[in-house]
Coordinates of C-alpha atoms in Angstrom, one line a residue:
X1 CA 63.1 85.5 62.2
X2 CA 60.8 88.4 63.1
X3 CA 57.0 88.0 62.5
X4 CA 55.2 90.5 60.2
X5 CA 53.4 91.8 63.3
X6 CA 56.6 92.4 65.1
X7 CA 58.1 94.2 62.1
X8 CA 55.1 96.5 62.0
X9 CA 55.4 97.2 65.7
X10 CA 59.2 97.9 65.4
X11 CA 58.6 100.2 62.5
X12 CA 55.9 102.1 64.3
X13 CA 58.1 102.5 67.4
X14 CA 61.0 103.8 65.2
X15 CA 58.7 106.3 63.4
X16 CA 57.4 107.5 66.8
X17 CA 60.9 108.2 67.9
X18 CA 61.7 110.1 64.7
X19 CA 58.8 112.6 65.2
X20 CA 60.0 116.0 66.2
X21 CA 58.7 117.3 69.6
X22 CA 57.6 121.0 69.7
X23 CA 57.0 123.1 72.8
X24 CA 55.9 126.7 73.4
X25 CA 58.3 127.9 76.1
X26 CA 57.2 131.5 76.3
X27 CA 53.9 132.7 75.0
X28 CA 54.1 136.2 73.8
X29 CA 51.4 138.7 73.1
X30 CA 49.8 138.6 69.7
X31 CA 52.6 136.3 68.6
X32 CA 55.3 138.8 69.6
X33 CA 58.1 137.4 71.7
X34 CA 56.8 133.8 71.5
X35 CA 59.6 131.3 72.1
X36 CA 59.2 127.8 70.7
X37 CA 61.4 124.8 70.8
X38 CA 61.5 121.7 68.6
X39 CA 63.7 118.7 69.3
X40 CA 64.5 116.8 66.1
X41 CA 65.5 113.2 65.8
X42 CA 69.2 112.8 66.6
X43 CA 68.9 115.3 69.5
X44 CA 69.1 118.6 67.6
X45 CA 67.3 121.4 69.3
X46 CA 65.8 124.3 67.4
X47 CA 64.7 127.4 69.5
X48 CA 63.1 130.5 68.0
X49 CA 61.8 133.8 69.1
X50 CA 59.2 135.6 66.9
X51 CA 59.4 139.4 66.4
X52 CA 57.1 140.3 63.5
X53 CA 57.8 144.0 63.8
X54 CA 61.4 143.8 62.3
X55 CA 62.6 143.0 58.8
X56 CA 65.7 141.1 59.9
X57 CA 66.5 137.6 61.3
X58 CA 69.5 136.2 63.1
X59 CA 70.3 132.5 62.8
X60 CA 72.9 130.9 65.0
X61 CA 74.1 127.4 66.0
X62 CA 75.6 127.0 69.4
X63 CA 78.0 124.1 70.1
X64 CA 78.3 122.7 73.6
X65 CA 82.1 123.0 73.5
X66 CA 84.6 125.6 74.6
X67 CA 88.2 125.9 75.6
X68 CA 87.3 124.3 78.9
X69 CA 86.9 121.0 77.1
X70 CA 90.5 121.0 75.9
X71 CA 93.5 119.1 77.3
X72 CA 96.7 121.1 77.7
X73 CA 98.0 119.8 74.4
X74 CA 94.8 120.8 72.6
X75 CA 94.6 124.3 74.0
X76 CA 93.3 126.5 71.3
X77 CA 91.6 123.7 69.3
X78 CA 88.1 125.0 69.8
X79 CA 89.0 128.4 68.5
X80 CA 91.1 126.9 65.7
X81 CA 88.1 124.8 64.6
X82 CA 85.9 127.9 64.7
X83 CA 88.1 129.4 62.0
X84 CA 88.3 126.3 60.0
X85 CA 84.5 125.9 59.6
X86 CA 84.6 129.0 57.4
X87 CA 87.2 127.5 55.1
X88 CA 85.0 125.3 53.0
X89 CA 82.6 122.4 52.8
X90 CA 81.7 119.7 50.3
X91 CA 79.3 122.2 48.7
X92 CA 81.0 125.6 49.1
X93 CA 84.5 127.0 49.1
X94 CA 85.6 129.6 51.6
X95 CA 84.8 132.3 49.0
X96 CA 81.4 130.8 48.3
X97 CA 80.5 131.0 52.0
X98 CA 81.4 134.6 52.5
X99 CA 80.1 135.7 49.1
X100 CA 76.7 134.2 49.7
X101 CA 76.1 136.3 52.8
X102 CA 77.8 139.4 51.4
X103 CA 75.6 139.3 48.3
X104 CA 72.5 139.9 50.4
X105 CA 74.1 142.5 52.7
X106 CA 74.2 140.1 55.7
X107 CA 76.7 139.7 58.5
X108 CA 78.3 136.4 59.5
X109 CA 80.7 135.7 62.3
X110 CA 81.5 133.3 65.2
X111 CA 82.9 133.4 68.7
X112 CA 84.5 130.9 71.0
X113 CA 84.2 131.1 74.8
X114 CA 85.4 128.8 77.6
X115 CA 82.2 126.7 77.7
X116 CA 80.5 127.2 74.2
X117 CA 81.0 128.3 70.6
X118 CA 78.5 130.1 68.4
X119 CA 78.3 130.6 64.6
X120 CA 75.7 133.0 63.3
X121 CA 74.4 135.1 60.4
X122 CA 72.2 138.2 60.4
X123 CA 70.2 138.8 57.3
X124 CA 67.0 140.3 55.9
X125 CA 64.0 138.1 56.8
X126 CA 63.5 137.2 53.1
X127 CA 67.1 135.8 53.0
X128 CA 66.8 133.6 56.1
X129 CA 66.6 130.3 54.1
X130 CA 70.0 131.2 52.6
X131 CA 71.5 131.9 56.0
X132 CA 70.2 128.6 57.4
X133 CA 71.6 126.7 54.4
X134 CA 75.0 128.3 54.6
X135 CA 75.5 128.1 58.4
X136 CA 74.1 124.5 58.6
X137 CA 76.4 123.5 55.8
X138 CA 79.4 124.9 57.6
X139 CA 78.6 123.0 60.8
X140 CA 77.8 119.7 59.2
X141 CA 80.0 119.5 56.1
X142 CA 83.4 121.1 57.0
X143 CA 86.3 119.5 55.2
X144 CA 89.1 120.6 57.5
X145 CA 91.8 120.1 54.9
X146 CA 95.4 120.1 55.8
X147 CA 96.3 123.0 53.6
X148 CA 93.5 125.1 55.2
X149 CA 94.8 124.2 58.7
X150 CA 98.3 125.4 57.6
X151 CA 97.0 128.6 56.1
X152 CA 94.7 129.5 59.0
X153 CA 97.5 128.8 61.5
X154 CA 99.2 132.0 60.4
X155 CA 96.0 134.0 60.9
X156 CA 95.5 132.6 64.4
X157 CA 99.0 133.4 65.4
X158 CA 98.4 136.9 64.3
X159 CA 95.3 137.0 66.4
X160 CA 97.3 135.9 69.4
X161 CA 99.9 138.6 68.7
X162 CA 97.1 141.2 68.4
X163 CA 95.7 140.2 71.8
X164 CA 99.1 140.3 73.4
X165 CA 99.6 143.8 72.0
X166 CA 96.4 144.9 73.9
X167 CA 97.3 144.7 77.6
X168 CA 93.8 145.9 78.5
X169 CA 92.5 142.6 77.0
X170 CA 95.5 140.4 77.9
X171 CA 95.2 141.2 81.6
X172 CA 91.9 139.3 81.8
X173 CA 93.6 136.2 80.4
X174 CA 96.3 136.7 83.0
X175 CA 93.6 137.0 85.7
X176 CA 92.0 133.7 84.6
X177 CA 95.4 132.1 85.0
X178 CA 95.9 133.7 88.4
X179 CA 92.6 132.3 89.7
X180 CA 92.5 128.9 87.9
X181 CA 96.2 128.1 87.3
X182 CA 97.2 125.7 84.6
X183 CA 93.8 124.3 84.1
X184 CA 91.4 124.4 81.1
X185 CA 89.6 127.4 82.6
X186 CA 92.9 129.1 83.3
X187 CA 94.4 128.7 79.9
X188 CA 93.6 131.3 77.1
X189 CA 90.8 130.6 74.6
X190 CA 93.1 131.3 71.7
X191 CA 95.7 128.9 72.8
X192 CA 99.4 129.8 72.8
X193 CA 102.0 130.0 70.0
X194 CA 103.3 126.6 71.0
X195 CA 100.0 124.8 71.2
X196 CA 98.7 126.3 68.0
X197 CA 101.8 125.4 66.2
X198 CA 101.5 121.8 67.5
X199 CA 97.9 121.2 66.4
X200 CA 97.4 119.0 63.3
X201 CA 94.6 118.6 60.9
X202 CA 94.0 115.1 62.1
X203 CA 93.7 116.1 65.8
X204 CA 91.3 118.9 64.9
X205 CA 89.2 116.6 62.8
X206 CA 88.8 114.2 65.7
X207 CA 87.9 117.1 68.0
X208 CA 85.3 118.2 65.5
X209 CA 83.7 114.7 65.2
X210 CA 83.6 114.4 69.0
X211 CA 81.9 117.7 69.8
X212 CA 79.8 118.7 66.8
X213 CA 77.2 115.9 66.6
X214 CA 73.5 117.1 66.9
X215 CA 73.2 116.2 70.6
X216 CA 75.8 118.9 71.3
X217 CA 74.2 121.6 69.2
X218 CA 71.4 124.2 69.7
X219 CA 70.0 126.1 66.7
X220 CA 68.6 129.5 67.7
X221 CA 66.8 131.9 65.4
X222 CA 65.1 135.3 66.2
X223 CA 63.4 137.9 64.2
X224 CA 60.6 138.1 61.6
X225 CA 60.4 134.3 61.3
X226 CA 58.0 131.3 61.3
X227 CA 59.1 128.6 63.7
X228 CA 57.8 125.7 61.6
X229 CA 59.5 126.9 58.5
X230 CA 62.8 127.3 60.3
X231 CA 62.5 123.8 61.7
X232 CA 61.8 122.3 58.2
X233 CA 64.7 124.2 56.7
X234 CA 67.1 123.2 59.4
X235 CA 66.0 119.6 59.3
X236 CA 66.4 119.4 55.6
X237 CA 69.9 120.9 55.8
X238 CA 71.0 118.4 58.5
X239 CA 69.4 115.4 56.8
X240 CA 71.0 116.3 53.5
X241 CA 74.4 116.0 55.4
X242 CA 73.3 112.8 57.0
X243 CA 73.6 114.4 60.5
X244 CA 70.3 113.3 61.9
X245 CA 70.8 109.5 61.5
X246 CA 70.7 108.8 65.3
X247 CA 66.9 108.9 65.6
X248 CA 65.7 108.9 69.2
X249 CA 69.0 110.2 70.6
X250 CA 68.5 112.7 73.5
X251 CA 70.4 116.0 73.6
X252 CA 73.0 116.5 76.3
X253 CA 72.0 118.6 79.3
X254 CA 73.6 121.8 80.6
X255 CA 77.1 121.4 81.8
X256 CA 77.6 120.3 85.4
X257 CA 80.5 120.1 87.9
X258 CA 81.7 121.1 91.3
X259 CA 84.8 123.2 91.1
X260 CA 85.8 125.1 94.3
X261 CA 88.2 128.0 93.7
X262 CA 90.4 128.5 96.7
X263 CA 92.9 130.9 95.2
X264 CA 93.6 133.8 97.7
X265 CA 96.3 136.4 97.9
X266 CA 98.0 135.3 94.7
X267 CA 99.8 138.0 92.6
X268 CA 101.0 137.7 89.0
X269 CA 102.9 140.5 87.3
X270 CA 103.6 140.5 83.6
X271 CA 106.3 143.1 82.9
X272 CA 105.6 145.0 79.7
X273 CA 106.8 148.4 78.4
X274 CA 103.4 149.9 78.2
X275 CA 102.2 153.5 78.9
X276 CA 99.7 152.3 81.5
X277 CA 99.6 149.6 84.2
X278 CA 96.6 147.4 83.7
X279 CA 95.3 145.7 86.9
X280 CA 92.6 143.2 87.8
X281 CA 91.8 142.8 91.5
X282 CA 89.5 139.9 91.9
X283 CA 87.9 137.1 93.9
X284 CA 86.0 133.8 93.4
X285 CA 82.4 134.6 92.2
X286 CA 79.2 132.7 91.6
X287 CA 78.3 129.9 89.2
X288 CA 75.9 131.0 86.5
X289 CA 73.2 128.7 88.1
X290 CA 73.5 130.2 91.6
X291 CA 70.3 131.7 92.8
X292 CA 72.2 134.6 94.3
X293 CA 73.3 135.7 90.8
X294 CA 70.5 138.3 90.7
X295 CA 71.7 140.0 93.8
X296 CA 75.3 139.7 92.5
X297 CA 74.3 141.5 89.4
X298 CA 72.9 144.4 91.5
X299 CA 76.0 144.4 93.6
X300 CA 78.3 144.5 90.6
X301 CA 76.3 147.3 89.0
X302 CA 76.4 149.5 92.1
X303 CA 80.2 148.8 92.6
X304 CA 81.5 149.3 89.1
X305 CA 78.8 149.1 86.5
X306 CA 78.4 152.7 85.4
X307 CA 79.3 156.3 85.9
X308 CA 77.5 156.6 89.2
X309 CA 79.1 153.5 90.6
X310 CA 81.3 153.6 93.6
X311 CA 84.5 152.7 91.9
X312 CA 84.0 155.1 89.0
X313 CA 83.2 157.9 91.4
X314 CA 86.1 157.3 93.7
X315 CA 88.8 156.4 91.2
X316 CA 88.0 158.6 88.3
X317 CA 85.6 161.4 89.2
X318 CA 87.1 162.4 92.5
X319 CA 90.7 161.7 91.9
X320 CA 91.3 161.3 88.2
X321 CA 93.5 158.3 88.7
X322 CA 92.2 156.2 85.8
X323 CA 90.2 156.7 82.6
X324 CA 88.8 153.2 82.6
X325 CA 87.7 151.5 85.8
X326 CA 84.9 149.0 86.2
X327 CA 83.9 145.7 87.8
X328 CA 82.5 142.6 86.2
X329 CA 81.3 139.0 86.8
X330 CA 82.0 135.8 84.9
X331 CA 79.8 132.8 85.6
X332 CA 80.6 129.3 84.6
X333 CA 78.7 126.1 85.1
X334 CA 80.2 125.4 88.6
X335 CA 82.2 128.5 89.6
X336 CA 82.7 132.1 88.8
X337 CA 84.8 135.2 89.0
X338 CA 84.4 138.8 90.2
X339 CA 86.9 141.3 89.1
X340 CA 87.8 145.0 89.2
X341 CA 89.7 146.4 86.3
X342 CA 91.6 149.7 86.1
X343 CA 94.1 151.1 83.7
X344 CA 96.3 153.9 85.1
X345 CA 99.8 155.4 85.1
X346 CA 102.4 153.0 86.6
X347 CA 103.2 155.6 89.3
X348 CA 99.5 155.6 90.4
X349 CA 98.9 151.8 90.5
X350 CA 99.3 151.5 94.3
X351 CA 96.9 154.4 95.0
X352 CA 94.3 152.8 92.6
X353 CA 94.6 149.4 94.2
X354 CA 94.3 150.9 97.7
X355 CA 91.1 152.7 96.8
X356 CA 89.6 149.7 95.1
X357 CA 90.5 147.4 98.0
X358 CA 89.1 149.9 100.5
X359 CA 85.8 150.1 98.6
X360 CA 85.5 146.3 98.4
X361 CA 86.3 145.9 102.1
X362 CA 83.8 148.7 103.1
X363 CA 81.0 147.2 101.1
X364 CA 81.8 143.7 102.4
X365 CA 81.6 145.1 106.0
X366 CA 78.8 147.7 105.7
X367 CA 76.9 146.8 102.5
X368 CA 75.4 149.3 100.1
X369 CA 72.9 151.9 100.9
X370 CA 69.2 151.5 99.9
X371 CA 69.6 154.3 97.4
X372 CA 72.6 152.7 95.7
X373 CA 70.7 149.4 95.5
X374 CA 67.6 151.0 94.1
X375 CA 69.6 152.9 91.5
X376 CA 71.5 149.7 90.5
X377 CA 68.3 147.7 90.1
X378 CA 66.9 150.4 87.8
X379 CA 70.1 150.5 85.8
X380 CA 70.2 146.7 85.5
X381 CA 66.6 146.5 84.3
X382 CA 67.1 149.2 81.7
X383 CA 70.4 147.8 80.4
X384 CA 68.7 144.3 80.2
X385 CA 65.9 145.6 78.0
X386 CA 68.1 147.9 75.9
X387 CA 70.5 145.1 75.3
X388 CA 67.8 143.0 73.7
X389 CA 66.7 145.5 71.1
X390 CA 68.1 143.6 68.0
X391 CA 67.6 140.2 66.6
X392 CA 71.2 139.2 67.3
X393 CA 70.9 139.8 71.0
X394 CA 67.6 137.9 71.1
X395 CA 69.2 134.9 69.3
X396 CA 72.1 135.0 71.8
X397 CA 69.7 135.0 74.7
X398 CA 67.6 132.1 73.7
X399 CA 70.5 130.0 72.3
X400 CA 72.7 130.5 75.4
X401 CA 69.7 129.9 77.7
X402 CA 68.9 126.5 76.1
X403 CA 72.5 125.4 76.0
X404 CA 73.6 126.6 79.5
X405 CA 70.4 126.5 81.6
X406 CA 68.1 124.2 79.6
X407 CA 65.2 126.6 80.0
X408 CA 64.0 130.0 78.9
X409 CA 63.0 133.1 80.9
X410 CA 60.9 135.9 79.5
X411 CA 62.1 139.5 79.6
X412 CA 59.2 140.3 82.0
X413 CA 60.2 137.5 84.3
X414 CA 63.9 138.7 84.2
X415 CA 62.8 142.2 85.1
X416 CA 60.6 140.9 87.9
X417 CA 63.5 138.8 89.3
X418 CA 65.8 141.8 89.3
X419 CA 63.2 144.0 90.9
X420 CA 62.7 141.4 93.6
X421 CA 66.3 141.6 94.9
X422 CA 66.3 142.9 98.4
X423 CA 68.9 145.0 100.2
X424 CA 69.5 142.1 102.6
X425 CA 70.2 139.8 99.7
X426 CA 72.7 142.2 98.2
X427 CA 74.4 142.7 101.6
X428 CA 74.6 139.0 102.1
X429 CA 76.3 138.3 98.8
X430 CA 78.6 141.2 99.4
X431 CA 79.8 139.7 102.6
X432 CA 80.2 136.2 101.0
X433 CA 82.0 137.4 97.9
X434 CA 83.8 140.6 98.8
X435 CA 84.8 139.3 102.2
X436 CA 87.3 136.8 100.7
X437 CA 90.9 137.6 100.2
X438 CA 91.5 138.9 96.7
X439 CA 94.1 138.0 94.1
X440 CA 95.8 140.4 91.7
X441 CA 97.0 140.4 88.1
X442 CA 99.0 143.3 86.7
X443 CA 100.5 144.0 83.3
X444 CA 102.8 147.0 83.0
X445 CA 106.3 148.6 83.4
X446 CA 106.5 148.4 87.2
X447 CA 109.9 148.9 88.8
X448 CA 111.2 146.4 91.3
X449 CA 110.1 148.4 94.4
X450 CA 106.6 148.9 92.9
X451 CA 106.4 145.2 92.1
X452 CA 107.4 144.2 95.6
X453 CA 104.6 146.3 97.0
X454 CA 101.8 144.6 95.0
X455 CA 101.3 142.0 97.7
X456 CA 100.1 144.9 100.0
X457 CA 96.9 145.1 97.9
X458 CA 95.9 141.5 98.7
X459 CA 97.3 141.2 102.2

């Protein structure tokens, strides 16, 4: 039997654990750009950025789950679940969900990536309480009925078919497979026809219960908002669904791991009757937490990030061999990719690959000029700021930062970090990344002799 004093002490301790903890992560000027974070009982985090000069607000919920968390048999389950959360809850039908946001002129959508999923709505600031209620209801009260699973299966199979009809998109899935093989990172986010057909409502419900508890979620909201009001509305919505019952539970931290990619010289060709050959020549890159990512961003911008970049100038401007040519980076928790994409006539594919390989080898050996690096730094700074000019982009930044890094960086700090990149840092990361032996993914109607020569590009 517990004494009355012990009962009071236990109750006080429980109440203390249930108190929300609020921090100011970035202090803006005159309230503009202030980023605040509240951790609710049950481990739910709410991060907001205040921008009083706009009349809109974007509300999103980020889930710490992506296709990387799937087994081979569950490939496509994360994306399937993304669709199903729009199909109805205990309070709303699928029509009720879409009609509520349409009626106020808002926008609502979601996306699934390899390491996270996001659901969001963008509305007028006066309609933010509605958006919060609808999106929270979707995340906490989804029914995942068997009939909805069967209906949505057809839509997802059509989405897979649509992607396969776009070789410029499909080649990036092929490149992931080339680099990662038959692993969770190498398999497509959408899944395959076979895995999607094999998924059942029961398996998806189990996946939902495992990955959508509050400790795995980050709520992000940006725009003309009040942080405390957002927190109260989110807490009310989750408590109504009984989703904050685990008082005192700590949220999970950013994803960790230690994956070493050693793929080198691998070539994969997917023969398709397309007008163009679509190629990705690529190498292992940097994890998103790597301190060298800032220098890598400058390198990527100078190589293939704009019309003045080396690859654009050499492949398109000087020779007219491709309409679209660019480079890109993808950073995951413990590894990354660097790729060069080009779409060209099949007869020109070897010329394009030779030029791209020559440029990569030259930059690896000799680095970039100071002028190229300075121009890339300016371009990267400008694109960073311009890319944050709407509330949706701001919501994405703070939500992803909390989920993937567990911290926030102000725009000024980001710009300063880019400006601080030195030519030596860029040349060092160029040697480390571009000095590796590349791999190659190709989709197109290449003849046997052309296909046989593809290995020359990675020799």
